[in-house]
């Protein structure tokens, strides 16, 4: 049995996926916590354990993501753009537009029928509109990341969030609270501001259905809803959207192993 | 600065000679005093080169100075100097870098600040700006400089070209623009005469106009040799070889330089000697000035098998026959026509393709002529002139030409503070993958 | 009877309260939470406790800082610029230039006999502020108070080229994982902050003596980096965090006494501490 | 015609301010052609003479830019971006056309973004030069004539010299009356607050010239009858300098502290109203001279002085006169980020005004209330400083 390992070492989280003959076998997710090298090893071990395998069973390892260059045991490195495209194509072959919301960057990617990226755009130079923005606000509100989505869905009147800066978002959140705004409404406001930034990227790459949201941000139901509202069209979300790029990396590895590419 | 710039290996010998050219231009300003010549702060692409050269005025180019500071990653101290006097970081960093240098030199009573790159530029005797269509800093920068060099006379002329309007024939407007440009050039001649105490030698001017036109033709002939597959020279080199056409126009040196480059490229083409051994992807540099502190990024493209056989940036000339200039014996009128037509000669073509624009039309022509598989734009935050409107160009290009891969990189020309090499390289990797997908689909 | 004046400085990160009579009789520092009003009360109560006073004993209360408008029991709001000037002047009378590095912004203030003559504030990103340092301390898992000390053992400061705090954080992480030493990284971050702050303050015609105030002044590494930029030693008051609150109390004192002398009384907000608590 | 002179002028100004463009929308429904324009360089006389209603476009400082960034780089000045965002969200969906004067790179370089995205029936880029010498005046006349021609083609009606001359008279009268209103700010305390004045200025730029004149006339009559409070002239008197500041938010931040905004050098304010068009035999001549030479915008290069001091005087001398006439204690120079024309002037303006003994606060910011909290501290500290 040919097993391929895909690793997505993101600035926020490290993700590992093991595929067996092109099918997802096991996966693991872990905060990167600054130590990309260590996180890569740990998340690999977790995924191996989950699959009851040892590293020797892996025929090929492909790494991607911000910290991928730290993965000294990878056979190949691929960009996260290509991995997102490959991963989403495997899950939803009809998807032509991918929105990836990661910890540091948000991306819009156009994918062709073969699962290749044809055009992409990122938010650059500014962390506004990225997952970091949300993390910071969540910290101020004293809630965990997992609670963001559900809580924001209970919002009744989203607070208009005008700051785009992830760092000043903090003080804006603080003053909104001081004005008596509810956490749910604040989160919904942040979602709205983020969604409009993200949708600007999508407008620029050109929205083509189907559209999927991936990355850790896709786990946030409130954000996904805001993106749908801003796009005025529904989006697809995988069960485990955060591992899409790792899955794509594993699939690329499997393909390379099959075609004997070095 | 602690971080050294990565040396880029140049593909052509001619490009390697450019450092000498730039250094020569700077030291000419310092030597001018001994030779009894006047030095003028000048700004590129203003159509004023022949007049300055005919009056023996030595141009001192702020853009060149700032570019050198940036390439040496040593601009920050000048930027900070300007910032300290309330020049915003969002203003053109060529301007703020140079103004910072000027402020410093004034503080030292006219002495060149220590460690100025390549000896720095001389304090000018005059400032010759042009409030032309190109950008606001072209006339605000001279004005702002005068705040520190209060005794230095400033001239600002105005050179416009008819705005692009798909619904309107620009030909009927050209005459107005030529008349105006000519009048403004005459104002410049008067200014130069006043401040040099010399009379314009009109025959000499006419000779220099001829020389410039010869150089324009040769420049384009040379650059068109890059159509060869593999291409013998790419944009990484062109960011060097643009120096003579940009800063040394109307000099024999510039002409001779391109003669040398022409011969070199012919030879390379005969031997099928490309920039890189295995040329996989051909890209067009669609717009934008480069990040001078990160020219190594061109090398990174090369390492990935990508070359740039053409670029829009610094292609500041055109074959004269293509401009179809009306005959005239007046050198100023000739310059004016050349200036106007350089911009408008794309208009007719653009009008033929619904939804197109001259800028995009030019990009499409280069894509086709140079067989490019993708387009890279660079958007520098401190210069609106070249960099505002890129999103629109990319959108129009995709709309009328199809899904060609496009990369828009964000950065600056001089200000390194928002540059991140790792991210930039990741971006380039992903882009190359899209180019690969595009090529696979087309074959 | 001695009069007491209170100053309360609601910063973006820290809330500071100072009570003065003839001299400083209490000073308290606490974190600023999302609910300014409640915390303002707590810090104030603590300060009153330390001074052994009741709220009614205090003659006049001035609030300052980022959250100054959210203090219902304050009689007047004055910006932290004016308060820092006043505070530093009482502590270090020779100072002509103040560099304040707070949690959310940095400022430069020129003063002449305790009066502000010009000032600048950072307006860009979080770069060049205390928040940047907090973020980095967090990332490196180093206590904030230890940053300065650790950085002093740096051999060669790392170059941090990103201005954006968020990206700079990742740059630091990246450098860390390529084996850069922590002291070098911290020193690099101090250098980056000092560079931004220096560029900002340089807009003023900087004159010695220079004092550094705010939370950033508690960081010896940053102070060293700043001294390098300014090319001269800088002064740091014994408790740099309370300068603004102290200034606020002193401004209150000055205004109140000035009014008394000219036969007027200043109107008070009328909101006691109790009411304020009910309010929040 | 709007009713005025019956004591509801201020209320009307308030209404046109808060529902910006509502009158133009009504006029459109009544069959008028509405031409939007950006910046003080829009030659309103010619649009009026064409029988159209010129509407100066503004954005909304309390609305975040949500759509515009998909089309326009963030290195474009925030004012232009915000107006563009408002336009593509449909705020100005009643426009028949637009004229974009060549004011600055932010406008020049986005001309095709605007025209392609909005796709209005009439579009014109008015290529105003940056230089003021003789050839430039000739050129300005040429491009004004071209503008006239395109308007004629669009409306199908000839624009006669008489019509232009009439429009010139009407706009001059409008300016004169506005100056009368400004004069009421000279008292201590001023009869009209800065916030009220801003609303009137904004309302005025959204109306056809006759209605604007009637409105300002009415407001002036109302305000003239106000009683000067016996006390209260304590706060410092402030002048605001900048380009397109068209919202009360920043003024309320100033006046909320007890200071008074008594004068401005804004492109929707005194810059517009302090210089008339001379009635020349060829009316286009007077218009060209006014827009190129008399209008003191940083987008024109002025190099007339023999010495630098003279040049400064030519560029900014009027501000010194305002400071004297309106007894200004401090000036706030408010410049938008990414604005080259104003940005490059900051050191010169600042030192020019300060050399006359008036302190200047320089602020660089967005066209947005989101950053106002941070600005407020600076404004308040400045006012505390000069108090
Ligand atoms: N359950 C969740 N709900 C909301 N947001 C989440 C959740 N899990 C992760 N995120 C967001 O996803 C981001 C991380 O996404 P990821 O795709 O792993 O980024 P990267 O690859 O850059 O590390 C975090 O910044 C966080 O904001
Ligand atoms: N003991 C300490 N050592 C180093 N830095 C400190 C210390 N205490 C506080 N700080 C810094 O001071 C900042 C808060 O400073 P402060 O002047 O109170 O700001 P603000 O008024 O905005 O709350 C924090 O961001 C932190 O960086
Ligand atoms: S605005 Fe905030 S998120 Fe954006 S670059 Fe600045 S610090 Fe970073
Ligand atoms: S074109 Fe751009 S880089 Fe060149 S001077 Fe103008 S603003 Fe500066
Ligand atoms: S603020 Fe500056 S950049 Fe913006 S429109 Fe006005 S002049 Fe142009």
PDB file of N, CA, C and O in Angstrom, chain A residues 139 167-168 170-171, chain C residues 9-16 32 65-66 80 84 100-107 122 125-135 144 165 193 213-217 222 241, chain D residues 374:
ATOM      1  N   UNK A 139      -9.384  37.132  21.542  1.00  0.00           N
ATOM      2  CA  UNK A 139      -8.633  37.238  22.791  1.00  0.00           C
ATOM      3  C   UNK A 139      -9.209  38.346  23.665  1.00  0.00           C
ATOM      4  O   UNK A 139      -9.377  38.189  24.867  1.00  0.00           O
ATOM      5  N   UNK A 167      -4.051  44.898  14.470  1.00  0.00           N
ATOM      6  CA  UNK A 167      -3.601  45.297  15.796  1.00  0.00           C
ATOM      7  C   UNK A 167      -4.512  46.359  16.397  1.00  0.00           C
ATOM      8  O   UNK A 167      -4.892  46.285  17.561  1.00  0.00           O
ATOM      9  N   UNK A 168      -4.898  47.312  15.568  1.00  0.00           N
ATOM     10  CA  UNK A 168      -5.810  48.330  16.087  1.00  0.00           C
ATOM     11  C   UNK A 168      -7.229  47.790  16.239  1.00  0.00           C
ATOM     12  O   UNK A 168      -8.071  48.392  16.899  1.00  0.00           O
ATOM     13  N   UNK A 170      -7.959  45.539  17.940  1.00  0.00           N
ATOM     14  CA  UNK A 170      -8.033  45.319  19.363  1.00  0.00           C
ATOM     15  C   UNK A 170      -8.633  46.517  20.076  1.00  0.00           C
ATOM     16  O   UNK A 170      -9.579  46.398  20.836  1.00  0.00           O
ATOM     17  N   UNK A 171      -8.080  47.685  19.785  1.00  0.00           N
ATOM     18  CA  UNK A 171      -8.576  48.850  20.514  1.00  0.00           C
ATOM     19  C   UNK A 171      -9.976  49.216  20.064  1.00  0.00           C
ATOM     20  O   UNK A 171     -10.781  49.695  20.842  1.00  0.00           O
TER      21      UNK A 171
ATOM     22  N   UNK C   9      -5.152  57.512  34.596  1.00  0.00           N
ATOM     23  CA  UNK C   9      -4.691  57.401  33.214  1.00  0.00           C
ATOM     24  C   UNK C   9      -5.141  56.042  32.677  1.00  0.00           C
ATOM     25  O   UNK C   9      -4.604  55.005  33.069  1.00  0.00           O
ATOM     26  N   UNK C  10      -6.165  56.062  31.831  1.00  0.00           N
ATOM     27  CA  UNK C  10      -6.656  54.808  31.265  1.00  0.00           C
ATOM     28  C   UNK C  10      -5.938  54.584  29.942  1.00  0.00           C
ATOM     29  O   UNK C  10      -6.340  55.118  28.911  1.00  0.00           O
ATOM     30  N   UNK C  11      -4.847  53.833  30.005  1.00  0.00           N
ATOM     31  CA  UNK C  11      -4.111  53.544  28.773  1.00  0.00           C
ATOM     32  C   UNK C  11      -4.745  52.393  28.032  1.00  0.00           C
ATOM     33  O   UNK C  11      -5.702  51.776  28.520  1.00  0.00           O
ATOM     34  N   UNK C  12      -4.204  52.105  26.869  1.00  0.00           N
ATOM     35  CA  UNK C  12      -4.777  51.003  26.110  1.00  0.00           C
ATOM     36  C   UNK C  12      -4.455  49.676  26.791  1.00  0.00           C
ATOM     37  O   UNK C  12      -5.177  48.707  26.654  1.00  0.00           O
ATOM     38  N   UNK C  13      -3.389  49.653  27.562  1.00  0.00           N
ATOM     39  CA  UNK C  13      -2.973  48.407  28.200  1.00  0.00           C
ATOM     40  C   UNK C  13      -3.094  48.475  29.717  1.00  0.00           C
ATOM     41  O   UNK C  13      -3.551  47.551  30.360  1.00  0.00           O
ATOM     42  N   UNK C  14      -2.643  49.592  30.271  1.00  0.00           N
ATOM     43  CA  UNK C  14      -2.581  49.725  31.720  1.00  0.00           C
ATOM     44  C   UNK C  14      -3.419  50.911  32.181  1.00  0.00           C
ATOM     45  O   UNK C  14      -3.461  51.945  31.522  1.00  0.00           O
ATOM     46  N   UNK C  15      -4.022  50.715  33.366  1.00  0.00           N
ATOM     47  CA  UNK C  15      -4.710  51.834  33.991  1.00  0.00           C
ATOM     48  C   UNK C  15      -3.900  52.239  35.216  1.00  0.00           C
ATOM     49  O   UNK C  15      -3.472  51.396  35.995  1.00  0.00           O
ATOM     50  N   UNK C  16      -3.662  53.543  35.316  1.00  0.00           N
ATOM     51  CA  UNK C  16      -2.818  54.042  36.377  1.00  0.00           C
ATOM     52  C   UNK C  16      -3.559  55.126  37.156  1.00  0.00           C
ATOM     53  O   UNK C  16      -4.233  55.956  36.542  1.00  0.00           O
ATOM     54  N   UNK C  32      -5.738  47.403  31.935  1.00  0.00           N
ATOM     55  CA  UNK C  32      -6.973  47.957  31.380  1.00  0.00           C
ATOM     56  C   UNK C  32      -7.725  46.811  30.723  1.00  0.00           C
ATOM     57  O   UNK C  32      -7.188  46.126  29.877  1.00  0.00           O
ATOM     58  N   UNK C  65      -5.460  59.766  29.056  1.00  0.00           N
ATOM     59  CA  UNK C  65      -5.185  58.503  28.365  1.00  0.00           C
ATOM     60  C   UNK C  65      -6.281  58.148  27.386  1.00  0.00           C
ATOM     61  O   UNK C  65      -7.315  58.808  27.280  1.00  0.00           O
ATOM     62  N   UNK C  66      -6.013  57.055  26.744  1.00  0.00           N
ATOM     63  CA  UNK C  66      -6.860  56.541  25.683  1.00  0.00           C
ATOM     64  C   UNK C  66      -8.339  56.411  26.081  1.00  0.00           C
ATOM     65  O   UNK C  66      -9.241  56.730  25.331  1.00  0.00           O
ATOM     66  N   UNK C  80      -3.306  62.908  27.285  1.00  0.00           N
ATOM     67  CA  UNK C  80      -2.090  62.402  27.917  1.00  0.00           C
ATOM     68  C   UNK C  80      -0.865  63.219  27.530  1.00  0.00           C
ATOM     69  O   UNK C  80       0.142  63.207  28.226  1.00  0.00           O
ATOM     70  N   UNK C  84       1.530  64.147  30.449  1.00  0.00           N
ATOM     71  CA  UNK C  84       2.909  63.659  30.500  1.00  0.00           C
ATOM     72  C   UNK C  84       3.872  64.821  30.699  1.00  0.00           C
ATOM     73  O   UNK C  84       4.843  64.712  31.453  1.00  0.00           O
ATOM     74  N   UNK C 100       7.392  59.091  24.883  1.00  0.00           N
ATOM     75  CA  UNK C 100       6.492  58.219  25.627  1.00  0.00           C
ATOM     76  C   UNK C 100       6.172  57.003  24.786  1.00  0.00           C
ATOM     77  O   UNK C 100       5.693  57.129  23.660  1.00  0.00           O
ATOM     78  N   UNK C 101       6.470  55.840  25.318  1.00  0.00           N
ATOM     79  CA  UNK C 101       6.176  54.615  24.577  1.00  0.00           C
ATOM     80  C   UNK C 101       5.110  53.838  25.327  1.00  0.00           C
ATOM     81  O   UNK C 101       5.389  53.203  26.345  1.00  0.00           O
ATOM     82  N   UNK C 102       3.908  53.960  24.856  1.00  0.00           N
ATOM     83  CA  UNK C 102       2.780  53.307  25.514  1.00  0.00           C
ATOM     84  C   UNK C 102       2.399  52.039  24.792  1.00  0.00           C
ATOM     85  O   UNK C 102       3.089  51.590  23.882  1.00  0.00           O
ATOM     86  N   UNK C 103       1.291  51.488  25.211  1.00  0.00           N
ATOM     87  CA  UNK C 103       0.857  50.223  24.639  1.00  0.00           C
ATOM     88  C   UNK C 103       0.378  50.374  23.217  1.00  0.00           C
ATOM     89  O   UNK C 103       0.633  49.538  22.363  1.00  0.00           O
ATOM     90  N   UNK C 104      -0.301  51.449  22.930  1.00  0.00           N
ATOM     91  CA  UNK C 104      -0.890  51.583  21.606  1.00  0.00           C
ATOM     92  C   UNK C 104      -0.263  52.669  20.756  1.00  0.00           C
ATOM     93  O   UNK C 104      -0.390  52.660  19.545  1.00  0.00           O
ATOM     94  N   UNK C 105       0.369  53.619  21.402  1.00  0.00           N
ATOM     95  CA  UNK C 105       1.014  54.629  20.570  1.00  0.00           C
ATOM     96  C   UNK C 105       2.283  55.146  21.222  1.00  0.00           C
ATOM     97  O   UNK C 105       2.511  54.984  22.399  1.00  0.00           O
ATOM     98  N   UNK C 106       3.105  55.745  20.395  1.00  0.00           N
ATOM     99  CA  UNK C 106       4.308  56.388  20.890  1.00  0.00           C
ATOM    100  C   UNK C 106       4.180  57.863  20.584  1.00  0.00           C
ATOM    101  O   UNK C 106       3.553  58.238  19.600  1.00  0.00           O
ATOM    102  N   UNK C 107       4.782  58.656  21.436  1.00  0.00           N
ATOM    103  CA  UNK C 107       4.701  60.094  21.222  1.00  0.00           C
ATOM    104  C   UNK C 107       6.040  60.740  21.513  1.00  0.00           C
ATOM    105  O   UNK C 107       6.826  60.230  22.292  1.00  0.00           O
ATOM    106  N   UNK C 122       2.635  58.630  16.767  1.00  0.00           N
ATOM    107  CA  UNK C 122       2.698  57.690  15.639  1.00  0.00           C
ATOM    108  C   UNK C 122       1.293  57.484  15.098  1.00  0.00           C
ATOM    109  O   UNK C 122       0.321  57.540  15.822  1.00  0.00           O
ATOM    110  N   UNK C 125       1.074  51.922  12.010  1.00  0.00           N
ATOM    111  CA  UNK C 125       0.644  50.633  12.528  1.00  0.00           C
ATOM    112  C   UNK C 125       1.104  50.513  13.969  1.00  0.00           C
ATOM    113  O   UNK C 125       1.520  51.462  14.586  1.00  0.00           O
ATOM    114  N   UNK C 126       1.045  49.303  14.442  1.00  0.00           N
ATOM    115  CA  UNK C 126       1.444  49.054  15.811  1.00  0.00           C
ATOM    116  C   UNK C 126       2.971  49.027  15.954  1.00  0.00           C
ATOM    117  O   UNK C 126       3.484  48.890  17.058  1.00  0.00           O
ATOM    118  N   UNK C 127       3.663  49.132  14.833  1.00  0.00           N
ATOM    119  CA  UNK C 127       5.122  49.157  14.911  1.00  0.00           C
ATOM    120  C   UNK C 127       5.556  50.364  15.726  1.00  0.00           C
ATOM    121  O   UNK C 127       4.947  51.408  15.654  1.00  0.00           O
ATOM    122  N   UNK C 128       6.606  50.207  16.483  1.00  0.00           N
ATOM    123  CA  UNK C 128       7.093  51.334  17.266  1.00  0.00           C
ATOM    124  C   UNK C 128       6.265  51.590  18.508  1.00  0.00           C
ATOM    125  O   UNK C 128       6.289  52.683  19.055  1.00  0.00           O
ATOM    126  N   UNK C 129       5.511  50.609  18.956  1.00  0.00           N
ATOM    127  CA  UNK C 129       4.721  50.781  20.171  1.00  0.00           C
ATOM    128  C   UNK C 129       4.990  49.635  21.133  1.00  0.00           C
ATOM    129  O   UNK C 129       5.585  48.621  20.780  1.00  0.00           O
ATOM    130  N   UNK C 130       4.501  49.806  22.339  1.00  0.00           N
ATOM    131  CA  UNK C 130       4.646  48.760  23.348  1.00  0.00           C
ATOM    132  C   UNK C 130       3.940  47.484  22.939  1.00  0.00           C
ATOM    133  O   UNK C 130       4.379  46.381  23.281  1.00  0.00           O
ATOM    134  N   UNK C 131       2.872  47.636  22.193  1.00  0.00           N
ATOM    135  CA  UNK C 131       2.136  46.447  21.780  1.00  0.00           C
ATOM    136  C   UNK C 131       3.025  45.496  20.975  1.00  0.00           C
ATOM    137  O   UNK C 131       2.959  44.284  21.131  1.00  0.00           O
ATOM    138  N   UNK C 132       3.835  46.083  20.147  1.00  0.00           N
ATOM    139  CA  UNK C 132       4.763  45.286  19.348  1.00  0.00           C
ATOM    140  C   UNK C 132       5.615  44.411  20.281  1.00  0.00           C
ATOM    141  O   UNK C 132       5.772  43.203  20.087  1.00  0.00           O
ATOM    142  N   UNK C 133       6.127  45.040  21.326  1.00  0.00           N
ATOM    143  CA  UNK C 133       6.978  44.308  22.266  1.00  0.00           C
ATOM    144  C   UNK C 133       6.187  43.220  22.980  1.00  0.00           C
ATOM    145  O   UNK C 133       6.691  42.120  23.205  1.00  0.00           O
ATOM    146  N   UNK C 134       4.961  43.531  23.340  1.00  0.00           N
ATOM    147  CA  UNK C 134       4.127  42.522  24.007  1.00  0.00           C
ATOM    148  C   UNK C 134       3.945  41.310  23.121  1.00  0.00           C
ATOM    149  O   UNK C 134       4.054  40.168  23.554  1.00  0.00           O
ATOM    150  N   UNK C 135       3.628  41.603  21.855  1.00  0.00           N
ATOM    151  CA  UNK C 135       3.383  40.523  20.910  1.00  0.00           C
ATOM    152  C   UNK C 135       4.622  39.647  20.788  1.00  0.00           C
ATOM    153  O   UNK C 135       4.548  38.416  20.813  1.00  0.00           O
ATOM    154  N   UNK C 144       7.380  39.761  29.588  1.00  0.00           N
ATOM    155  CA  UNK C 144       7.581  41.122  29.107  1.00  0.00           C
ATOM    156  C   UNK C 144       8.688  41.847  29.889  1.00  0.00           C
ATOM    157  O   UNK C 144       9.527  42.531  29.320  1.00  0.00           O
ATOM    158  N   UNK C 165       3.274  44.767  12.570  1.00  0.00           N
ATOM    159  CA  UNK C 165       3.498  43.971  13.759  1.00  0.00           C
ATOM    160  C   UNK C 165       3.202  42.498  13.519  1.00  0.00           C
ATOM    161  O   UNK C 165       3.947  41.613  13.937  1.00  0.00           O
ATOM    162  N   UNK C 193      11.890  48.946  17.025  1.00  0.00           N
ATOM    163  CA  UNK C 193      10.997  49.895  17.714  1.00  0.00           C
ATOM    164  C   UNK C 193      11.715  51.233  17.880  1.00  0.00           C
ATOM    165  O   UNK C 193      11.151  52.292  17.592  1.00  0.00           O
ATOM    166  N   UNK C 213       9.214  57.876  28.963  1.00  0.00           N
ATOM    167  CA  UNK C 213       8.148  57.521  29.897  1.00  0.00           C
ATOM    168  C   UNK C 213       7.296  56.411  29.298  1.00  0.00           C
ATOM    169  O   UNK C 213       7.552  55.950  28.198  1.00  0.00           O
ATOM    170  N   UNK C 214       6.276  56.020  30.016  1.00  0.00           N
ATOM    171  CA  UNK C 214       5.382  54.962  29.540  1.00  0.00           C
ATOM    172  C   UNK C 214       5.997  53.597  29.782  1.00  0.00           C
ATOM    173  O   UNK C 214       7.150  53.471  30.232  1.00  0.00           O
ATOM    174  N   UNK C 215       5.236  52.597  29.461  1.00  0.00           N
ATOM    175  CA  UNK C 215       5.671  51.228  29.727  1.00  0.00           C
ATOM    176  C   UNK C 215       6.974  50.874  29.042  1.00  0.00           C
ATOM    177  O   UNK C 215       7.789  50.119  29.577  1.00  0.00           O
ATOM    178  N   UNK C 216       7.197  51.440  27.871  1.00  0.00           N
ATOM    179  CA  UNK C 216       8.421  51.131  27.136  1.00  0.00           C
ATOM    180  C   UNK C 216       9.672  51.513  27.927  1.00  0.00           C
ATOM    181  O   UNK C 216      10.732  50.916  27.756  1.00  0.00           O
ATOM    182  N   UNK C 217       9.538  52.489  28.814  1.00  0.00           N
ATOM    183  CA  UNK C 217      10.685  52.964  29.579  1.00  0.00           C
ATOM    184  C   UNK C 217      11.131  51.925  30.598  1.00  0.00           C
ATOM    185  O   UNK C 217      12.212  52.031  31.176  1.00  0.00           O
ATOM    186  N   UNK C 222      15.348  48.495  25.359  1.00  0.00           N
ATOM    187  CA  UNK C 222      14.791  49.526  24.488  1.00  0.00           C
ATOM    188  C   UNK C 222      15.453  50.872  24.780  1.00  0.00           C
ATOM    189  O   UNK C 222      15.777  51.643  23.873  1.00  0.00           O
ATOM    190  N   UNK C 241       5.616  54.437  34.360  1.00  0.00           N
ATOM    191  CA  UNK C 241       4.233  54.205  33.948  1.00  0.00           C
ATOM    192  C   UNK C 241       3.272  55.270  34.466  1.00  0.00           C
ATOM    193  O   UNK C 241       2.255  55.551  33.850  1.00  0.00           O
TER     194      UNK C 241
ATOM    195  N   UNK D 374      -8.154  58.423  17.284  1.00  0.00           N
ATOM    196  CA  UNK D 374      -6.733  58.725  17.451  1.00  0.00           C
ATOM    197  C   UNK D 374      -6.449  60.196  17.154  1.00  0.00           C
ATOM    198  O   UNK D 374      -5.617  60.822  17.779  1.00  0.00           O
TER     199      UNK D 374
END
